[in-house]
Coordinates of C-alpha atoms in Angstrom, one line a residue:
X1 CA -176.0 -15.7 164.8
X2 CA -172.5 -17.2 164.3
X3 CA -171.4 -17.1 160.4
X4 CA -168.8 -19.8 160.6
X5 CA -168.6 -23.2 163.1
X6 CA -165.3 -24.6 164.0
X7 CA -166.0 -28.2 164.9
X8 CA -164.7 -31.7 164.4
X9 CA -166.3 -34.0 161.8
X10 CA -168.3 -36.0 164.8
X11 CA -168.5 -32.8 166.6
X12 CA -170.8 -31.7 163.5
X13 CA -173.2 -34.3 164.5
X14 CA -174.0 -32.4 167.9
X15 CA -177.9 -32.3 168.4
X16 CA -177.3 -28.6 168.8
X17 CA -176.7 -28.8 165.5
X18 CA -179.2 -30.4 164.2
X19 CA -181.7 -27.4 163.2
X20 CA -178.1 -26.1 161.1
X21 CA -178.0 -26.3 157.4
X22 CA -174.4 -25.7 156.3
X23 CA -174.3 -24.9 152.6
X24 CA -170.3 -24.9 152.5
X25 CA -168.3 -27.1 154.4
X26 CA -164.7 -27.3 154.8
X27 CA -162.8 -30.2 156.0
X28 CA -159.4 -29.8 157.0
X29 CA -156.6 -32.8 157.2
X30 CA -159.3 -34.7 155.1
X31 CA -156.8 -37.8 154.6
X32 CA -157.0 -38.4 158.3
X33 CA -160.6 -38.9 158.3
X34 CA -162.4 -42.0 157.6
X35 CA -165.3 -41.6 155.3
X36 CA -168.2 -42.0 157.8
X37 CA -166.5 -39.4 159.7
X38 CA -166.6 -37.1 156.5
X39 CA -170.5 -37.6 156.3
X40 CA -171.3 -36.0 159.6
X41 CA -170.9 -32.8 158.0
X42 CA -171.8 -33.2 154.0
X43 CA -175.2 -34.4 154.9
X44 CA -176.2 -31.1 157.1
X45 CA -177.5 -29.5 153.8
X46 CA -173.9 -29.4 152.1
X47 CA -174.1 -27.5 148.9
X48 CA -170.2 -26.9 148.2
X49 CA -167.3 -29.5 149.9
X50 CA -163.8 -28.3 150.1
X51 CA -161.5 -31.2 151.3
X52 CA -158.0 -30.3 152.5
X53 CA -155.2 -32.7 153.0
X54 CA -152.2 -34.3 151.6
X55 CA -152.4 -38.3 150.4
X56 CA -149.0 -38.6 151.0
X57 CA -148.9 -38.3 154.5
X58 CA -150.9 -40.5 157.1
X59 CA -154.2 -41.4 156.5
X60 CA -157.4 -43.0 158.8
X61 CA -156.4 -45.0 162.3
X62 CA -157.8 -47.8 161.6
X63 CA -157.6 -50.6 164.8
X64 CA -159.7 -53.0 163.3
X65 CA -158.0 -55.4 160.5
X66 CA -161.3 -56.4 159.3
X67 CA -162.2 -52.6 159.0
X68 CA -159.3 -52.2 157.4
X69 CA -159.4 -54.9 154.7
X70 CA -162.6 -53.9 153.8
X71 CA -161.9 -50.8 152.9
X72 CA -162.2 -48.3 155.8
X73 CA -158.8 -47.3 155.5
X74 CA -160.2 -45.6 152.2
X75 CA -160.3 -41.4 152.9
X76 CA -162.8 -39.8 150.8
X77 CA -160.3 -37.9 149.8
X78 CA -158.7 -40.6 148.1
X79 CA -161.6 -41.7 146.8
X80 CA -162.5 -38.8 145.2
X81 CA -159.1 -38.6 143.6
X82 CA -159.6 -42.5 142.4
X83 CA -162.8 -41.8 140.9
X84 CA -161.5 -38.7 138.4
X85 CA -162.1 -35.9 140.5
X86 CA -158.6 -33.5 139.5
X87 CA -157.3 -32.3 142.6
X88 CA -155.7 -29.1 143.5
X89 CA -152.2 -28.9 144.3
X90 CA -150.8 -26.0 146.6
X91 CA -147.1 -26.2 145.4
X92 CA -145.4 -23.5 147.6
X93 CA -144.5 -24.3 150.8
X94 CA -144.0 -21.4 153.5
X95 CA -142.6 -23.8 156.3
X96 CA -138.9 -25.1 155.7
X97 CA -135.9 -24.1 155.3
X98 CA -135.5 -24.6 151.5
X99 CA -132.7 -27.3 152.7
X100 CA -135.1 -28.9 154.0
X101 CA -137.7 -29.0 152.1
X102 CA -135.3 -30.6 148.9
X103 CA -135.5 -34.2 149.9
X104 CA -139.4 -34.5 150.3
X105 CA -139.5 -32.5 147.4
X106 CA -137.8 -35.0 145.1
X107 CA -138.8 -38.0 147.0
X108 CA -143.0 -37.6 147.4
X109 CA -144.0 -34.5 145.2
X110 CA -142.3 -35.1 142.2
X111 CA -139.9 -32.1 142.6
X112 CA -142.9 -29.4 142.1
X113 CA -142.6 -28.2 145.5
X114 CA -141.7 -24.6 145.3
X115 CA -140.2 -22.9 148.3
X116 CA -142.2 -19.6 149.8
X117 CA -139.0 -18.6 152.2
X118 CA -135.5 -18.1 151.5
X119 CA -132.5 -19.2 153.0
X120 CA -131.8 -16.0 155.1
X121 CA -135.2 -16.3 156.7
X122 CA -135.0 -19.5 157.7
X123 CA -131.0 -18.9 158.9
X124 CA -130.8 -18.5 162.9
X125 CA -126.8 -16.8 162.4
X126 CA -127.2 -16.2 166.7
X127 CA -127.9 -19.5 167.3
X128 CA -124.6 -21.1 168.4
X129 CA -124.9 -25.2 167.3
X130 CA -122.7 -27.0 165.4
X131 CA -124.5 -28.2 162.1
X132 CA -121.6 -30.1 160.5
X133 CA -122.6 -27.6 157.8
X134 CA -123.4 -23.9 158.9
X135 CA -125.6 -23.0 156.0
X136 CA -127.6 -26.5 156.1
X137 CA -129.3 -27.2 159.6
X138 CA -129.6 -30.5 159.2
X139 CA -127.7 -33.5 159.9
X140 CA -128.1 -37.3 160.3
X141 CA -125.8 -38.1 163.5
X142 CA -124.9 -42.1 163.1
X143 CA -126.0 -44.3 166.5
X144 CA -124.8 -47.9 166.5
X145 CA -126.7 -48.5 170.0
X146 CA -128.8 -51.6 169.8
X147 CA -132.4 -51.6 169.9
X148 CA -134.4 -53.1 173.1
X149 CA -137.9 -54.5 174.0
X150 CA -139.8 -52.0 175.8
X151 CA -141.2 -52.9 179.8
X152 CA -144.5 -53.0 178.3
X153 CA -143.6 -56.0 175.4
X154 CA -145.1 -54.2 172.9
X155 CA -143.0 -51.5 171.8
X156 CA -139.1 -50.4 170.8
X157 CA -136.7 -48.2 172.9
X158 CA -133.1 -47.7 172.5
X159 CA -130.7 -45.9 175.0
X160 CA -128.0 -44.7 172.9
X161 CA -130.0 -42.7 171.0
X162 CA -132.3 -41.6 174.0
X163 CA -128.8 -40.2 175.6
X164 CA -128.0 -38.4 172.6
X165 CA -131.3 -36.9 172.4
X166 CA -131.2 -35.3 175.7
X167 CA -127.6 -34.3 174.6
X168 CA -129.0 -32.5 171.6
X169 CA -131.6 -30.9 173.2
X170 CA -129.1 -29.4 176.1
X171 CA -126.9 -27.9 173.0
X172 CA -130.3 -26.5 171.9
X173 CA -131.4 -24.9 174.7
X174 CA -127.8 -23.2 175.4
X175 CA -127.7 -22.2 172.4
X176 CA -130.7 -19.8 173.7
X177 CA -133.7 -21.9 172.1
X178 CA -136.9 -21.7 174.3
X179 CA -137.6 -25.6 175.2
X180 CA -141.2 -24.5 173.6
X181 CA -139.6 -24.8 170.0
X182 CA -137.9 -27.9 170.2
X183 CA -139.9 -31.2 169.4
X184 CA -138.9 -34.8 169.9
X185 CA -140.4 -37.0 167.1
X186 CA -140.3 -40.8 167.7
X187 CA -142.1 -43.4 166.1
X188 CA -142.6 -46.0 169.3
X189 CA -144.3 -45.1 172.7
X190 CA -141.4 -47.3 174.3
X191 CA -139.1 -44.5 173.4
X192 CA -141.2 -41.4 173.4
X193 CA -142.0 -42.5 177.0
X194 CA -138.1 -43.6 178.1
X195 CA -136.8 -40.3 176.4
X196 CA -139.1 -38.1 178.5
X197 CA -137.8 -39.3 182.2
X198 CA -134.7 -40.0 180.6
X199 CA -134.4 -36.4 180.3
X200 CA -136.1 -35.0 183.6
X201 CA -133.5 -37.4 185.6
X202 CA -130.5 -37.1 183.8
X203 CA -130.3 -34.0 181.8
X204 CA -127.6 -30.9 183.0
X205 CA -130.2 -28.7 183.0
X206 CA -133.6 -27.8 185.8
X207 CA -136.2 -30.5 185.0
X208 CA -138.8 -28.3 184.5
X209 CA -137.0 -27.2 181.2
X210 CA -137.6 -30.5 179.8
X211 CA -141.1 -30.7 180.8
X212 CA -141.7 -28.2 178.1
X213 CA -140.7 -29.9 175.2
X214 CA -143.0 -31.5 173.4
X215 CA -142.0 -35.5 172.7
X216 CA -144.8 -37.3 170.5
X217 CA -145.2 -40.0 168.3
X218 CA -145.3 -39.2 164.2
X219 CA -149.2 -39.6 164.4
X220 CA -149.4 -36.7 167.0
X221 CA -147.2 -34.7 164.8
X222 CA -149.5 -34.5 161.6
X223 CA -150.4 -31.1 160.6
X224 CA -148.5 -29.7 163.5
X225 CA -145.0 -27.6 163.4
X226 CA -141.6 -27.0 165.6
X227 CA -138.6 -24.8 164.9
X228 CA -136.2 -27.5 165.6
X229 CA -137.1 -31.2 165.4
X230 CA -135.2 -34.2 166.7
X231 CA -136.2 -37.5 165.3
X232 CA -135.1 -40.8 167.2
X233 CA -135.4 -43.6 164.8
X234 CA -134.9 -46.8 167.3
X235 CA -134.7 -49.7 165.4
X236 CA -131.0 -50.7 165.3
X237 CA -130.9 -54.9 164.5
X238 CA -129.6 -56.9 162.0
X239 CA -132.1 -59.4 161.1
X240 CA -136.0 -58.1 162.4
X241 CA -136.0 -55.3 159.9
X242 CA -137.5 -51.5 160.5
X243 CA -141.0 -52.4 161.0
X244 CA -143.5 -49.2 159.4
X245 CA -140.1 -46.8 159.4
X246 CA -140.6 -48.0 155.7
X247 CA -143.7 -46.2 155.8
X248 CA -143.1 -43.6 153.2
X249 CA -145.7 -41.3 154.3
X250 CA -144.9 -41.6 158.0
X251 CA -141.2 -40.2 157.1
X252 CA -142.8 -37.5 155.1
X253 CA -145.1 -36.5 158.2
X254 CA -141.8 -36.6 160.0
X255 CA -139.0 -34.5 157.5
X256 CA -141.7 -31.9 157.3
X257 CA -142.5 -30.7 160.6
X258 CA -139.4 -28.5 161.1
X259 CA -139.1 -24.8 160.1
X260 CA -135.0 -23.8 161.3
X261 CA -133.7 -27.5 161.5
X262 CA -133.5 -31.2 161.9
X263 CA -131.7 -33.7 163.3
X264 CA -132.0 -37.4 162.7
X265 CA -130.7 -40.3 165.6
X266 CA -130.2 -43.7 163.6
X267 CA -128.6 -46.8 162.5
X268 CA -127.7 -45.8 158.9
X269 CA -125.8 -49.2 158.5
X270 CA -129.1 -50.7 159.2
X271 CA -131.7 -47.8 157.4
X272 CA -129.6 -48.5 154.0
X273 CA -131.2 -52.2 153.5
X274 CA -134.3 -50.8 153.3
X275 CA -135.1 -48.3 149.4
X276 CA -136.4 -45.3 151.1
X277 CA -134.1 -44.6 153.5
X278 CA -130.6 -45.6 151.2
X279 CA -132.2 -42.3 149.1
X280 CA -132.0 -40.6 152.2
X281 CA -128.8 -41.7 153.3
X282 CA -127.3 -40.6 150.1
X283 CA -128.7 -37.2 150.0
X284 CA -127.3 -36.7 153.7
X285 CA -124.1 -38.5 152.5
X286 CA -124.1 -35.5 149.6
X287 CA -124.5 -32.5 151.3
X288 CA -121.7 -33.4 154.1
X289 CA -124.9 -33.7 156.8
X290 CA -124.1 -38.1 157.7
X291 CA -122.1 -37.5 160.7
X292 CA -120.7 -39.4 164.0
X293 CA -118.3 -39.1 166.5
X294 CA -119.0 -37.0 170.0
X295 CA -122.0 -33.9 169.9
X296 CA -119.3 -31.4 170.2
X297 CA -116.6 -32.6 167.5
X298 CA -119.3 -34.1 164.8
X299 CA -117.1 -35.4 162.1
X300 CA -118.4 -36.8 158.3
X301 CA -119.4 -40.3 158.7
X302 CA -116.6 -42.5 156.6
X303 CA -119.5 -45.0 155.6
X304 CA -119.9 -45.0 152.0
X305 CA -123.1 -45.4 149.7
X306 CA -123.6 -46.8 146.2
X307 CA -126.0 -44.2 144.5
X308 CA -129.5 -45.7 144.0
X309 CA -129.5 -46.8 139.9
X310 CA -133.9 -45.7 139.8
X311 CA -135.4 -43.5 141.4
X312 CA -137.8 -45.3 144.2
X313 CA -141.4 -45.5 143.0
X314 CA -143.9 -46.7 145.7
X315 CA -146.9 -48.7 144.7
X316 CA -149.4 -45.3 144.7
X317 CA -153.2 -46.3 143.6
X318 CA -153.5 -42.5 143.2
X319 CA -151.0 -42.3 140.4
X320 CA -153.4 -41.8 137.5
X321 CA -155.3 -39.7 139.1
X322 CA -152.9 -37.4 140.1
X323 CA -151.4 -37.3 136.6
X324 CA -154.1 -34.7 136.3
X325 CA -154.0 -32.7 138.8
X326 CA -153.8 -28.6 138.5
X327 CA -152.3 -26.5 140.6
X328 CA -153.9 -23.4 142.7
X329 CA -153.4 -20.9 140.0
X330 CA -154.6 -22.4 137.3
X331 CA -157.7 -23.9 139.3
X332 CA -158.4 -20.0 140.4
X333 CA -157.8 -18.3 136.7
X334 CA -161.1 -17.2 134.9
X335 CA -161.3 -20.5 132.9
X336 CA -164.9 -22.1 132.2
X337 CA -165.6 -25.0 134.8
X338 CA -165.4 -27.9 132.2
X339 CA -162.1 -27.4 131.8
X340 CA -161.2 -27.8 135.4
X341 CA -163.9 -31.0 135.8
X342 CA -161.8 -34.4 136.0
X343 CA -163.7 -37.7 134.7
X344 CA -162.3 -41.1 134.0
X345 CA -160.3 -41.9 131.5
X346 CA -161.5 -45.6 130.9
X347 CA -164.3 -47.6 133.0
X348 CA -162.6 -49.0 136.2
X349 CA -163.7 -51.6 138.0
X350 CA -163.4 -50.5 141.2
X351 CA -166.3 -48.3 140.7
X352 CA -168.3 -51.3 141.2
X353 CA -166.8 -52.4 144.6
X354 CA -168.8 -49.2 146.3
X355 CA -171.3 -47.7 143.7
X356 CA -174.0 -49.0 141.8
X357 CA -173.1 -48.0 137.9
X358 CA -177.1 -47.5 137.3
X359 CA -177.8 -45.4 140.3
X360 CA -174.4 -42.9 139.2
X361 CA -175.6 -39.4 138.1
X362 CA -173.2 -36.5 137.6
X363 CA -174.2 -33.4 138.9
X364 CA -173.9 -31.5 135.5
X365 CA -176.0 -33.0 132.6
X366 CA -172.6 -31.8 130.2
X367 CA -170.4 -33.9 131.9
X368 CA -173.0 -37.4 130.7
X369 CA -171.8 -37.5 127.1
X370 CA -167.7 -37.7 127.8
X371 CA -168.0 -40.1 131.0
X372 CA -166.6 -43.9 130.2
X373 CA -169.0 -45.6 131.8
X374 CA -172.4 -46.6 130.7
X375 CA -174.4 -44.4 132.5
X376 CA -178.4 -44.9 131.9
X377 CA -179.8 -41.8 129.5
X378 CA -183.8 -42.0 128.8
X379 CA -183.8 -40.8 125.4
X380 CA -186.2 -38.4 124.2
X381 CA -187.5 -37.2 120.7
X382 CA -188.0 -33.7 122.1
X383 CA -186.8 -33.7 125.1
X384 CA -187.0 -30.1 127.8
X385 CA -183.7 -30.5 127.9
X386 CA -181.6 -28.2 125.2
X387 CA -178.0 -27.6 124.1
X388 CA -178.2 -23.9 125.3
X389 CA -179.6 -25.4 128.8
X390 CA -176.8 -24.1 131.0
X391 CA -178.3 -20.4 129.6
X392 CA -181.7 -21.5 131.3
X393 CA -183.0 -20.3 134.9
X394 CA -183.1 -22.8 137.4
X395 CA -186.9 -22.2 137.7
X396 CA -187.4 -23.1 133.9
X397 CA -185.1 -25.9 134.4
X398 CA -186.9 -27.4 137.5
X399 CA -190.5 -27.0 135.6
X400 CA -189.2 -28.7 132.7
X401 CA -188.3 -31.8 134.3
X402 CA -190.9 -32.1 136.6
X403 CA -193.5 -31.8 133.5
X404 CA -191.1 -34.4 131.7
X405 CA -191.6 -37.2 134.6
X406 CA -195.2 -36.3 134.4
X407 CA -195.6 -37.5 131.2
X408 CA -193.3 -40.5 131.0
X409 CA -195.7 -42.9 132.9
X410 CA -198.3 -41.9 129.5
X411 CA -195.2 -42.4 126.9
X412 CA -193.5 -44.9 128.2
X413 CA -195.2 -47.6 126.0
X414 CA -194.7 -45.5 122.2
X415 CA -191.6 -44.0 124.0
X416 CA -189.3 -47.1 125.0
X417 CA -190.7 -50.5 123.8
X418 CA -188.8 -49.6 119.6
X419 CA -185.8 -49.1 122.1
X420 CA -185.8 -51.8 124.0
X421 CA -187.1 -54.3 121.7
X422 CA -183.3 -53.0 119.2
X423 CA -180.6 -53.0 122.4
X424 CA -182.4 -52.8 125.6
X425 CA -182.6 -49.1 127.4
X426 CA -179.6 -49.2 128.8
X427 CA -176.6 -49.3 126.4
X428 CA -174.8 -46.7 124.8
X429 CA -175.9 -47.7 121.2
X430 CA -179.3 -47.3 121.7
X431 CA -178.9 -43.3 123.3
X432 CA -176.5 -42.8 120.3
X433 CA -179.5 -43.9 117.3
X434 CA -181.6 -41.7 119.3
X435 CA -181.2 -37.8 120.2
X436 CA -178.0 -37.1 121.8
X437 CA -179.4 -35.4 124.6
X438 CA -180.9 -37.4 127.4
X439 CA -182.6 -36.9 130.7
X440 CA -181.1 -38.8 133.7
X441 CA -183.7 -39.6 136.2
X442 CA -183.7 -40.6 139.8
X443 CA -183.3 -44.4 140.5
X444 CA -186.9 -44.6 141.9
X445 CA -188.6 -43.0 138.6
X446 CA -186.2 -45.6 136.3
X447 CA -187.6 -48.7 138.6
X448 CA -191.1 -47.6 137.8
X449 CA -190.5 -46.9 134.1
X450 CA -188.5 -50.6 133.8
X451 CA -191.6 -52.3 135.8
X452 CA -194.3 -50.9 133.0
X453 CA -191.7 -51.8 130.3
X454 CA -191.5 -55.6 132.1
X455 CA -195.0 -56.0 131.8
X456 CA -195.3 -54.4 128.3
X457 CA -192.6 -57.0 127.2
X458 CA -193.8 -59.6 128.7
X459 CA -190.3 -60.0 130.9
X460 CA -190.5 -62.3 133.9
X461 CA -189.0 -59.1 136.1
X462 CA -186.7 -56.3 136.1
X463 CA -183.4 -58.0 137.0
X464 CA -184.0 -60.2 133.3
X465 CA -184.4 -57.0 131.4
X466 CA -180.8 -56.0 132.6
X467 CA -179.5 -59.3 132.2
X468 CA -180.5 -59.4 128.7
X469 CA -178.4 -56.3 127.7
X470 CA -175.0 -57.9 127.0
X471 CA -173.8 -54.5 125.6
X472 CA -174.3 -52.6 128.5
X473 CA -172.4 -55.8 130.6
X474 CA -170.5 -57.4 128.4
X475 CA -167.5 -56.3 130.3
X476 CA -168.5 -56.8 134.1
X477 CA -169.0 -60.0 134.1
X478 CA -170.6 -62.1 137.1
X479 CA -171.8 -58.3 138.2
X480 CA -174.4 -58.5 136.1
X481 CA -176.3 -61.1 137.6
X482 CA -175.5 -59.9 141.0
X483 CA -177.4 -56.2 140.2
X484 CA -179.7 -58.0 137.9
X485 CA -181.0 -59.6 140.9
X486 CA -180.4 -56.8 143.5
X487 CA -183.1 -55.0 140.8
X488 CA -185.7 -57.3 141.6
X489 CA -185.3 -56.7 145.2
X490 CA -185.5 -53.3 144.8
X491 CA -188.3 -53.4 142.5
X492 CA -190.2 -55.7 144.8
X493 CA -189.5 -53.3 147.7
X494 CA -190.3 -49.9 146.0
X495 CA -194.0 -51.7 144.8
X496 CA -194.3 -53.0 148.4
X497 CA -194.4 -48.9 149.4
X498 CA -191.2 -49.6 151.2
X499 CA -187.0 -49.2 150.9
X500 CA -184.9 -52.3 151.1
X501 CA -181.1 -51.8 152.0

């Protein structure tokens, strides 16, 4: 009887499920889903798909290299976003302090992000710390300590800054902070695991204090949220470099988990080789928030920057797609749908790495004319299918195609063979002599209609009718002999009464 299910992706695919059809579904943190985890729930009956998530913070876990190479690392999400689909960006953020929130502002949004608090709400005035500056919490406090192999040879640790941590955190907690709103962010189980009984054993305070504060990894940290966050940074070497701290999205995950404050442990002599983090540097260098010296007499670091001379730009695959993105109000104003559709502005090739170009239908029959690729239009002298057919009921609309497919298989031959025997069926020229509205049919009924048209013809198969229309792949190159002849298996299979994949 229950109107909404809360589940995971895989937990969608529960037999208890099974009998469910779920017209709208919702995913949540859609960038940290592979794309087979997505399908669990969109092929339940889906109607509608809303996908939630942010492309500039972490995406899928993926172990396997292979996996990853091929392509598994790919959210559908992203994909979506590749393909033309205009996204929808929420600008205003209701989390940070607007101090906070400047940096990953500027540095991964573009500057759009709009701030949904102001400075008094996020201001703690009782709380008795010593930010370096009292109206910015935030500081990065300089460790020179030297980085170590961890006991279990796979991972980092580094005392200096674990001591500090547990330094920080006791100011915190005196202060009167419940242990409950502090978090400890550190990107290497070797010192998420050394700062924890580091703590328990050496801190001032009862152990069981420390118990409750939450120390994770970045990963464990997406899409969650602390007051006050204390982010150990580890590496500290001169040679070995930072390893994924020059992951751009991992520091995004980790700047923007805080809500009162944040507190950086690192080597910024080491962190300013690296682009990303000299931009950081400098903005902490700016607003008086680099820092050193002992917890309780934090003095401005002496170490100087040289402003960046461009602005960093990371290699984004997303770029042009997100060139066209709206944001929530405009997506939401009473605007007609077209204008909010998103289609590709020239043919991309990697369409072709994961679709077949033949077997791509829109949804909407309005959105076939403007789309850059050549998409396969049967055309028809007088056709069911109107300019006023949006203004038809879906009944009419349904009759109207199934009595069109009923009589292609009778006018195929006076139909096609004048088109064919011009340009072939399948390029843009010949649907432009014709009428300019066209059906789109299923990839079964156009197999059928290019067998009878092989035989009328006299073709030796379906994958040489393809392969003779250069307009259609004069740009694709050796892909048109690859779906010429994955055609002809197809067409073998679908006469054989049987589905090849």
């Amino acid at each position: 009887n229950a109107d909404v299910i809360c589940c995971t992706c895989v937990g969608a695919g529960d037999p208890r499920l099974s009998k469910f059809k779920f017209r709208t579904v919702l995913i949540d943190e859609a960038t940290q889903s592979t794309e087979p985890e997505c399908m669990i729930p969109l092929v339940l009956g889906c109607k509608q798909a809303v996908l939630v998530g942010d492309h500039q913070q972490l995406g899928p876990v993926i172990m396997n290299k292979k996996a990853a190479r091929a392509g598994l690392c790919q959210s559908l999400f992203e994909r979506l976003v590749i393909l033309g689909i205009r996204p929808i960006r929420l600008q205003v953020q209701y989390r940070m302090h607007p101090c906070l929130s400047e940096f990953p502002s500027n540095m991964f949004y573009e500057g759009t992000l709009q701030n949904g608090v102001t400075t008094q709400e996020r201001l703690r005035k009782h709380v008795d710390f010593p930010w370096p500056v009292a109206e910015t919490p935030m500081f990065f406090y300089s460790n020179l300590g030297q980085e170590e192999i961890s006991t279990s040879g796979t991972s980092y640790l580094n005392r200096t800054e674990a001591s500090n941590c547990e330094k920080v955190v006791t100011r915190f907690m005196k202060a009167g902070i419940f242990p409950s709103q502090i978090g400890i962010i550190t990107p290497y189980e070797g010192q998420r695991s050394y700062i924890v009984s580091y703590m328990q054993f050496n801190g001032s305070m009862r152990k069981d204090l420390y118990k409750e504060i939450e120390v994770a990894s970045v990963d464990a940290f997406q899409g969650r949220e602390k007051d006050y966050i204390i982010l150990s940074l580890v590496r500290s070497n001169e040679h070995q470099g930072i390893g994924f701290l020059n992951d751009p999205r991992r520091l995004n995950v980790a700047l923007t988990r805080a809500k009162y404050g944040v507190v950086i442990l690192g080597n910024p002599k080491v962190l300013s080789k690296h682009p990303l983090w000299h931009h950081l540097l400098v903005h902490y260098k700016e607003k008086e928030c680099l820092v050193d010296g002992a917890l309780n007499n934090l003095k401005v670091s002496m170490i100087q920057f040289s402003r960046p001379r461009k602005a960093y730009r990371k290699d984004d695959k997303f770029r042009q797609g997100l060139a066209h993105q709206i944001d929530a109000r405009e997506a939401f104003a009473k605007a007609p749908l077209a204008n909010r559709r998103g289609s590709l502005r020239a043919y991309n090739t990697d369409f072709l790495k994961t679709h077949d170009p033949v077997g791509y239908i829109p949804s909407d029959l309005g959105s076939l004319p403007s789309s850059q690729f050549s998409i396969p239009l049967i055309p028809t002298a007088n056709g069911p299918f109107t300019q006023d057919l949006s203004q038809t009921s879906v009944s009419n609309r349904k009759n109207a195609k199934q009595n069109a497919l009923s009589n292609l298989s009778i006018n195929s031959s006076m139909r096609y063979s004048t088109s064919y025997a011009s340009q072939g069926p399948f390029s843009q020229n010949s649907y432009s002599s014709q009428s300019s509205i066209g059906l789109a049919l299923s990839q079964s009924d156009r197999l059928k209609m290019m067998a009878e048209m092989a035989s009328q013809n006299h073709a030796l198969s379906v994958g040489s009718l393809l392969s003779q229309d250069s307009n259609f792949y004069k740009s694709q190159g050796d892909d048109a002999s690859m779906l010429s002849q994955d055609f002809d298996i197809r067409s073998q299979a679908s006469q054989s009464g049987y589905t090849q994949y």
